[in-house]
PDB file of C-alpha atoms in Angstrom:
ATOM      1  CA  UNK Z   1     183.804 -18.012-133.154  1.00 42.00           C
ATOM      2  CA  UNK Z   2     185.233 -20.796-135.425  1.00 41.00           C
ATOM      3  CA  UNK Z   3     188.698 -18.969-135.449  1.00 50.00           C
ATOM      4  CA  UNK Z   4     188.928 -19.129-131.657  1.00 57.00           C
ATOM      5  CA  UNK Z   5     191.875 -21.297-130.465  1.00 57.00           C
ATOM      6  CA  UNK Z   6     190.784 -24.185-128.279  1.00 54.00           C
ATOM      7  CA  UNK Z   7     190.552 -23.172-124.572  1.00 61.00           C
ATOM      8  CA  UNK Z   8     192.846 -25.250-122.301  1.00 63.00           C
ATOM      9  CA  UNK Z   9     192.672 -24.774-118.458  1.00 75.00           C
ATOM     10  CA  UNK Z  10     193.653 -26.799-115.160  1.00 76.00           C
ATOM     11  CA  UNK Z  11     190.973 -29.100-113.784  1.00 80.00           C
ATOM     12  CA  UNK Z  12     188.346 -27.083-112.113  1.00 91.00           C
ATOM     13  CA  UNK Z  13     189.346 -23.821-113.800  1.00 95.00           C
ATOM     14  CA  UNK Z  14     186.927 -22.867-116.707  1.00 97.00           C
ATOM     15  CA  UNK Z  15     187.567 -20.670-119.710  1.00 95.00           C
ATOM     16  CA  UNK Z  16     185.688 -17.527-119.317  1.00 95.00           C
ATOM     17  CA  UNK Z  17     184.714 -17.444-123.013  1.00 95.00           C
ATOM     18  CA  UNK Z  18     183.028 -20.861-122.426  1.00 96.00           C
ATOM     19  CA  UNK Z  19     181.484 -19.557-119.253  1.00 97.00           C
ATOM     20  CA  UNK Z  20     179.750 -16.711-121.073  1.00 96.00           C
ATOM     21  CA  UNK Z  21     178.562 -18.901-123.834  1.00 95.00           C
ATOM     22  CA  UNK Z  22     177.178 -21.283-121.573  1.00 97.00           C
ATOM     23  CA  UNK Z  23     175.465 -18.620-119.577  1.00 97.00           C
ATOM     24  CA  UNK Z  24     174.130 -17.142-122.852  1.00 95.00           C
ATOM     25  CA  UNK Z  25     172.663 -20.638-123.757  1.00 96.00           C
ATOM     26  CA  UNK Z  26     170.905 -21.026-120.501  1.00 97.00           C
ATOM     27  CA  UNK Z  27     169.484 -17.613-119.892  1.00 96.00           C
ATOM     28  CA  UNK Z  28     168.858 -16.408-123.556  1.00 93.00           C
ATOM     29  CA  UNK Z  29     169.871 -13.244-125.388  1.00 88.00           C
ATOM     30  CA  UNK Z  30     166.910 -11.122-124.129  1.00 88.00           C
ATOM     31  CA  UNK Z  31     168.268 -11.430-120.322  1.00 93.00           C
ATOM     32  CA  UNK Z  32     169.338  -8.234-118.697  1.00 95.00           C
ATOM     33  CA  UNK Z  33     173.170  -8.670-117.948  1.00 96.00           C
ATOM     34  CA  UNK Z  34     175.052  -6.355-115.519  1.00 96.00           C
ATOM     35  CA  UNK Z  35     178.794  -7.128-115.331  1.00 95.00           C
ATOM     36  CA  UNK Z  36     181.932  -5.639-113.532  1.00 94.00           C
ATOM     37  CA  UNK Z  37     185.078  -4.182-114.827  1.00 87.00           C
ATOM     38  CA  UNK Z  38     187.990  -6.598-115.319  1.00 86.00           C
ATOM     39  CA  UNK Z  39     187.466 -10.078-116.384  1.00 88.00           C
ATOM     40  CA  UNK Z  40     183.738 -10.025-117.196  1.00 92.00           C
ATOM     41  CA  UNK Z  41     183.633  -7.066-119.457  1.00 90.00           C
ATOM     42  CA  UNK Z  42     185.982  -8.192-122.302  1.00 90.00           C
ATOM     43  CA  UNK Z  43     184.595 -11.667-122.474  1.00 92.00           C
ATOM     44  CA  UNK Z  44     180.991 -10.380-122.378  1.00 91.00           C
ATOM     45  CA  UNK Z  45     181.578  -7.723-125.136  1.00 89.00           C
ATOM     46  CA  UNK Z  46     182.992 -10.356-127.414  1.00 90.00           C
ATOM     47  CA  UNK Z  47     181.066 -13.549-126.619  1.00 91.00           C
ATOM     48  CA  UNK Z  48     177.514 -12.479-125.710  1.00 91.00           C
ATOM     49  CA  UNK Z  49     175.161 -11.817-128.343  1.00 86.00           C
ATOM     50  CA  UNK Z  50     172.619  -9.215-127.343  1.00 81.00           C
ATOM     51  CA  UNK Z  51     169.304  -8.410-128.997  1.00 76.00           C
ATOM     52  CA  UNK Z  52     169.206  -5.571-131.619  1.00 72.00           C
ATOM     53  CA  UNK Z  53     166.042  -3.971-130.313  1.00 63.00           C
ATOM     54  CA  UNK Z  54     167.550  -2.278-127.111  1.00 57.00           C
ATOM     55  CA  UNK Z  55     170.323  -2.116-124.508  1.00 80.00           C
ATOM     56  CA  UNK Z  56     170.183  -5.093-122.022  1.00 90.00           C
ATOM     57  CA  UNK Z  57     173.856  -5.461-121.356  1.00 92.00           C
ATOM     58  CA  UNK Z  58     174.955  -3.055-118.576  1.00 92.00           C
ATOM     59  CA  UNK Z  59     178.759  -2.528-118.077  1.00 91.00           C
ATOM     60  CA  UNK Z  60     180.715   0.308-116.351  1.00 88.00           C
ATOM     61  CA  UNK Z  61     183.317   2.198-118.451  1.00 75.00           C
ATOM     62  CA  UNK Z  62     185.817   4.162-116.681  1.00 68.00           C
ATOM     63  CA  UNK Z  63     188.937   3.636-114.768  1.00 64.00           C
ATOM     64  CA  UNK Z  64     188.494   0.647-112.541  1.00 66.00           C
ATOM     65  CA  UNK Z  65     184.942   0.945-111.310  1.00 85.00           C
ATOM     66  CA  UNK Z  66     185.227  -2.198-109.241  1.00 89.00           C
ATOM     67  CA  UNK Z  67     182.200  -3.351-107.231  1.00 92.00           C
ATOM     68  CA  UNK Z  68     179.713  -1.860-109.719  1.00 95.00           C
ATOM     69  CA  UNK Z  69     177.933  -4.902-110.740  1.00 97.00           C
ATOM     70  CA  UNK Z  70     176.088  -6.196-107.642  1.00 97.00           C
ATOM     71  CA  UNK Z  71     174.426  -2.932-106.695  1.00 97.00           C
ATOM     72  CA  UNK Z  72     173.832  -2.057-110.215  1.00 97.00           C
ATOM     73  CA  UNK Z  73     172.067  -5.555-110.788  1.00 98.00           C
ATOM     74  CA  UNK Z  74     169.933  -4.757-107.888  1.00 98.00           C
ATOM     75  CA  UNK Z  75     168.801  -1.435-109.467  1.00 97.00           C
ATOM     76  CA  UNK Z  76     168.106  -3.281-112.855  1.00 97.00           C
ATOM     77  CA  UNK Z  77     166.043  -5.919-110.999  1.00 97.00           C
ATOM     78  CA  UNK Z  78     163.961  -3.216-109.146  1.00 97.00           C
ATOM     79  CA  UNK Z  79     163.559  -1.305-112.444  1.00 96.00           C
ATOM     80  CA  UNK Z  80     162.316  -4.341-114.203  1.00 95.00           C
ATOM     81  CA  UNK Z  81     160.139  -6.233-112.039  1.00 94.00           C
ATOM     82  CA  UNK Z  82     159.953  -9.848-112.673  1.00 90.00           C
ATOM     83  CA  UNK Z  83     162.801 -10.131-115.015  1.00 92.00           C
ATOM     84  CA  UNK Z  84     165.587 -12.255-113.908  1.00 94.00           C
ATOM     85  CA  UNK Z  85     169.021 -10.391-114.136  1.00 97.00           C
ATOM     86  CA  UNK Z  86     172.376 -12.194-114.619  1.00 98.00           C
ATOM     87  CA  UNK Z  87     175.198 -10.372-112.784  1.00 98.00           C
ATOM     88  CA  UNK Z  88     178.782 -11.297-113.691  1.00 98.00           C
ATOM     89  CA  UNK Z  89     181.219 -10.083-111.067  1.00 97.00           C
ATOM     90  CA  UNK Z  90     184.668 -11.093-109.664  1.00 95.00           C
ATOM     91  CA  UNK Z  91     185.883 -12.208-106.135  1.00 95.00           C
ATOM     92  CA  UNK Z  92     187.421  -8.999-105.448  1.00 93.00           C
ATOM     93  CA  UNK Z  93     184.885  -6.750-107.011  1.00 94.00           C
ATOM     94  CA  UNK Z  94     182.288  -8.796-104.802  1.00 95.00           C
ATOM     95  CA  UNK Z  95     184.473  -7.961-101.667  1.00 94.00           C
ATOM     96  CA  UNK Z  96     183.609  -4.294-102.388  1.00 94.00           C
ATOM     97  CA  UNK Z  97     179.939  -4.751-102.680  1.00 95.00           C
ATOM     98  CA  UNK Z  98     178.819  -7.954-100.879  1.00 95.00           C
ATOM     99  CA  UNK Z  99     176.625  -6.008 -98.416  1.00 95.00           C
ATOM    100  CA  UNK Z 100     174.126  -5.640-101.288  1.00 97.00           C
ATOM    101  CA  UNK Z 101     173.488  -9.257-101.402  1.00 97.00           C
ATOM    102  CA  UNK Z 102     171.332  -8.664 -98.112  1.00 97.00           C
ATOM    103  CA  UNK Z 103     169.362  -6.179-100.157  1.00 97.00           C
ATOM    104  CA  UNK Z 104     168.771  -8.718-102.932  1.00 97.00           C
ATOM    105  CA  UNK Z 105     167.554 -11.461-100.534  1.00 97.00           C
ATOM    106  CA  UNK Z 106     165.393  -8.941 -98.481  1.00 97.00           C
ATOM    107  CA  UNK Z 107     163.623  -7.910-101.571  1.00 97.00           C
ATOM    108  CA  UNK Z 108     163.593 -11.497-102.976  1.00 96.00           C
ATOM    109  CA  UNK Z 109     165.032 -10.062-106.309  1.00 97.00           C
ATOM    110  CA  UNK Z 110     165.514 -12.451-109.162  1.00 97.00           C
ATOM    111  CA  UNK Z 111     169.249 -11.990-109.572  1.00 98.00           C
ATOM    112  CA  UNK Z 112     171.639 -14.740-110.521  1.00 98.00           C
ATOM    113  CA  UNK Z 113     175.179 -13.718-109.285  1.00 98.00           C
ATOM    114  CA  UNK Z 114     177.905 -15.507-111.228  1.00 98.00           C
ATOM    115  CA  UNK Z 115     181.366 -14.926-109.516  1.00 98.00           C
ATOM    116  CA  UNK Z 116     184.345 -15.315-111.733  1.00 97.00           C
ATOM    117  CA  UNK Z 117     187.381 -15.896-109.527  1.00 96.00           C
ATOM    118  CA  UNK Z 118     191.012 -15.788-110.725  1.00 93.00           C
ATOM    119  CA  UNK Z 119     192.216 -15.496-107.157  1.00 91.00           C
ATOM    120  CA  UNK Z 120     193.881 -12.019-107.942  1.00 91.00           C
ATOM    121  CA  UNK Z 121     193.378  -8.369-109.046  1.00 91.00           C
ATOM    122  CA  UNK Z 122     193.796  -9.717-112.480  1.00 88.00           C
ATOM    123  CA  UNK Z 123     193.569  -6.570-114.569  1.00 86.00           C
ATOM    124  CA  UNK Z 124     196.174  -4.704-112.444  1.00 89.00           C
ATOM    125  CA  UNK Z 125     198.220  -7.841-112.380  1.00 92.00           C
ATOM    126  CA  UNK Z 126     198.148  -8.192-115.997  1.00 91.00           C
ATOM    127  CA  UNK Z 127     199.238  -4.520-116.510  1.00 89.00           C
ATOM    128  CA  UNK Z 128     202.140  -5.214-114.004  1.00 91.00           C
ATOM    129  CA  UNK Z 129     203.015  -8.231-116.053  1.00 91.00           C
ATOM    130  CA  UNK Z 130     203.206  -6.644-119.491  1.00 90.00           C
ATOM    131  CA  UNK Z 131     204.381  -3.096-118.555  1.00 89.00           C
ATOM    132  CA  UNK Z 132     206.473  -3.177-115.247  1.00 88.00           C
ATOM    133  CA  UNK Z 133     208.621  -6.161-115.912  1.00 88.00           C
ATOM    134  CA  UNK Z 134     206.367  -8.701-113.902  1.00 90.00           C
ATOM    135  CA  UNK Z 135     206.949  -6.700-110.585  1.00 93.00           C
ATOM    136  CA  UNK Z 136     203.618  -7.688-109.117  1.00 92.00           C
ATOM    137  CA  UNK Z 137     202.726  -5.673-105.970  1.00 93.00           C
ATOM    138  CA  UNK Z 138     199.409  -5.690-103.987  1.00 93.00           C
ATOM    139  CA  UNK Z 139     197.628  -7.848-106.608  1.00 91.00           C
ATOM    140  CA  UNK Z 140     197.338 -11.215-104.703  1.00 91.00           C
ATOM    141  CA  UNK Z 141     194.922 -10.893-101.741  1.00 91.00           C
ATOM    142  CA  UNK Z 142     193.817 -13.474 -99.675  1.00 86.00           C
ATOM    143  CA  UNK Z 143     191.020 -16.041-100.891  1.00 89.00           C
ATOM    144  CA  UNK Z 144     187.373 -15.451-100.785  1.00 93.00           C
ATOM    145  CA  UNK Z 145     184.737 -18.114-100.757  1.00 96.00           C
ATOM    146  CA  UNK Z 146     181.694 -16.591-102.502  1.00 96.00           C
ATOM    147  CA  UNK Z 147     179.556 -19.711-101.684  1.00 97.00           C
ATOM    148  CA  UNK Z 148     180.198 -19.279 -97.819  1.00 96.00           C
ATOM    149  CA  UNK Z 149     179.546 -15.506 -98.143  1.00 95.00           C
ATOM    150  CA  UNK Z 150     176.169 -16.292 -99.970  1.00 96.00           C
ATOM    151  CA  UNK Z 151     175.213 -18.521 -97.198  1.00 95.00           C
ATOM    152  CA  UNK Z 152     175.881 -15.867 -94.723  1.00 94.00           C
ATOM    153  CA  UNK Z 153     173.555 -13.350 -96.411  1.00 95.00           C
ATOM    154  CA  UNK Z 154     170.796 -16.104 -97.225  1.00 95.00           C
ATOM    155  CA  UNK Z 155     171.769 -16.859-100.678  1.00 96.00           C
ATOM    156  CA  UNK Z 156     172.336 -20.650-101.660  1.00 91.00           C
ATOM    157  CA  UNK Z 157     174.853 -21.317-104.331  1.00 95.00           C
ATOM    158  CA  UNK Z 158     177.436 -23.770-105.752  1.00 97.00           C
ATOM    159  CA  UNK Z 159     180.736 -23.816-107.457  1.00 97.00           C
ATOM    160  CA  UNK Z 160     180.847 -25.111-110.938  1.00 97.00           C
ATOM    161  CA  UNK Z 161     184.170 -27.039-111.678  1.00 97.00           C
ATOM    162  CA  UNK Z 162     183.026 -28.359-115.097  1.00 97.00           C
ATOM    163  CA  UNK Z 163     181.187 -26.713-118.102  1.00 97.00           C
ATOM    164  CA  UNK Z 164     178.439 -29.369-117.801  1.00 97.00           C
ATOM    165  CA  UNK Z 165     178.014 -28.500-113.964  1.00 97.00           C
ATOM    166  CA  UNK Z 166     177.956 -24.780-115.004  1.00 98.00           C
ATOM    167  CA  UNK Z 167     175.328 -25.358-117.703  1.00 97.00           C
ATOM    168  CA  UNK Z 168     173.103 -27.215-115.354  1.00 97.00           C
ATOM    169  CA  UNK Z 169     173.371 -24.771-112.465  1.00 97.00           C
ATOM    170  CA  UNK Z 170     172.851 -21.918-114.998  1.00 97.00           C
ATOM    171  CA  UNK Z 171     169.785 -23.710-116.502  1.00 97.00           C
ATOM    172  CA  UNK Z 172     168.293 -24.071-112.923  1.00 96.00           C
ATOM    173  CA  UNK Z 173     169.013 -20.588-112.123  1.00 96.00           C
ATOM    174  CA  UNK Z 174     167.389 -19.357-115.229  1.00 95.00           C
ATOM    175  CA  UNK Z 175     164.038 -21.153-114.566  1.00 92.00           C
ATOM    176  CA  UNK Z 176     163.967 -19.928-110.949  1.00 86.00           C
ATOM    177  CA  UNK Z 177     161.237 -17.647-109.806  1.00 82.00           C
ATOM    178  CA  UNK Z 178     161.860 -15.230-106.895  1.00 88.00           C
ATOM    179  CA  UNK Z 179     164.960 -14.601-105.001  1.00 94.00           C
ATOM    180  CA  UNK Z 180     168.695 -14.553-105.853  1.00 97.00           C
ATOM    181  CA  UNK Z 181     171.071 -17.465-106.736  1.00 97.00           C
ATOM    182  CA  UNK Z 182     174.718 -17.758-106.946  1.00 98.00           C
ATOM    183  CA  UNK Z 183     177.331 -19.657-109.033  1.00 98.00           C
ATOM    184  CA  UNK Z 184     180.940 -19.549-108.395  1.00 98.00           C
ATOM    185  CA  UNK Z 185     183.476 -20.347-111.246  1.00 98.00           C
ATOM    186  CA  UNK Z 186     187.181 -20.390-111.003  1.00 97.00           C
ATOM    187  CA  UNK Z 187     188.744 -18.975-114.175  1.00 96.00           C
ATOM    188  CA  UNK Z 188     192.364 -18.460-114.998  1.00 95.00           C
ATOM    189  CA  UNK Z 189     194.585 -15.558-114.354  1.00 92.00           C
ATOM    190  CA  UNK Z 190     195.000 -13.175-117.305  1.00 89.00           C
ATOM    191  CA  UNK Z 191     198.598 -14.210-117.985  1.00 89.00           C
ATOM    192  CA  UNK Z 192     197.702 -17.860-118.416  1.00 89.00           C
ATOM    193  CA  UNK Z 193     194.536 -17.023-120.670  1.00 89.00           C
ATOM    194  CA  UNK Z 194     194.665 -13.479-121.944  1.00 89.00           C
ATOM    195  CA  UNK Z 195     191.176 -11.753-122.368  1.00 89.00           C
ATOM    196  CA  UNK Z 196     190.320 -10.249-125.727  1.00 88.00           C
ATOM    197  CA  UNK Z 197     191.919  -6.844-124.999  1.00 88.00           C
ATOM    198  CA  UNK Z 198     193.513  -5.697-128.392  1.00 86.00           C
ATOM    199  CA  UNK Z 199     196.443  -3.505-126.712  1.00 88.00           C
ATOM    200  CA  UNK Z 200     197.328  -6.650-124.715  1.00 85.00           C
ATOM    201  CA  UNK Z 201     197.234  -8.934-127.544  1.00 86.00           C
ATOM    202  CA  UNK Z 202     199.514  -6.475-129.433  1.00 88.00           C
ATOM    203  CA  UNK Z 203     201.985  -6.234-126.477  1.00 88.00           C
ATOM    204  CA  UNK Z 204     202.055 -10.000-126.228  1.00 87.00           C
ATOM    205  CA  UNK Z 205     202.780 -10.384-129.882  1.00 86.00           C
ATOM    206  CA  UNK Z 206     205.438  -7.933-129.685  1.00 83.00           C
ATOM    207  CA  UNK Z 207     203.556  -5.341-132.016  1.00 84.00           C
ATOM    208  CA  UNK Z 208     203.321  -2.624-129.268  1.00 77.00           C
ATOM    209  CA  UNK Z 209     205.275  -1.302-126.425  1.00 71.00           C
ATOM    210  CA  UNK Z 210     203.248   1.537-125.371  1.00 73.00           C
ATOM    211  CA  UNK Z 211     201.399   1.166-121.956  1.00 76.00           C
ATOM    212  CA  UNK Z 212     197.489   1.743-121.995  1.00 70.00           C
ATOM    213  CA  UNK Z 213     196.215   4.254-119.619  1.00 64.00           C
ATOM    214  CA  UNK Z 214     194.452   1.571-117.481  1.00 62.00           C
TER     215      UNK Z 214
END
């Protein structure tokens, strides 16, 4: 939107808002999109324009259903044969469901997996940042390399370090016929670039001291 402030991130780290917009431009608004909880959900909700003639954006609502998107994308692809499905997940949600990549490869499902990697359990870490005086606990697990994981299950992929690279990889994936593809994207932690979560924005602006339920 025109009122959005400019997104500034370190080299190789891309703003999630711009990632979603680049994916939308490459895949089109009629694409089936499946997303995990955490980083993908608020950005997708705010920056993906879906068609008005039916539901094509599938996201979990609840208390932290991490790992949902990868198997859900398999289900959507099976239920809609031939349609390329866009799956937005995160590195730690992927860790909970990576075995389903083997299913996607074995069935040659046309799913593009985009892994938004902020090197932390970002949603929980942001809650600790805002509401427990930045006492971070068990929110910084070890690194995960989605590209290497993909190779281990038969999915070739690449990491996008610029928006131009992301757009090129997304356009190539959108044109792909059978089989899954993979794009790895580093994104900032929530403290550095807060997602569009109203209660968090209110807390950061000093307008609210109440803690949300999740």
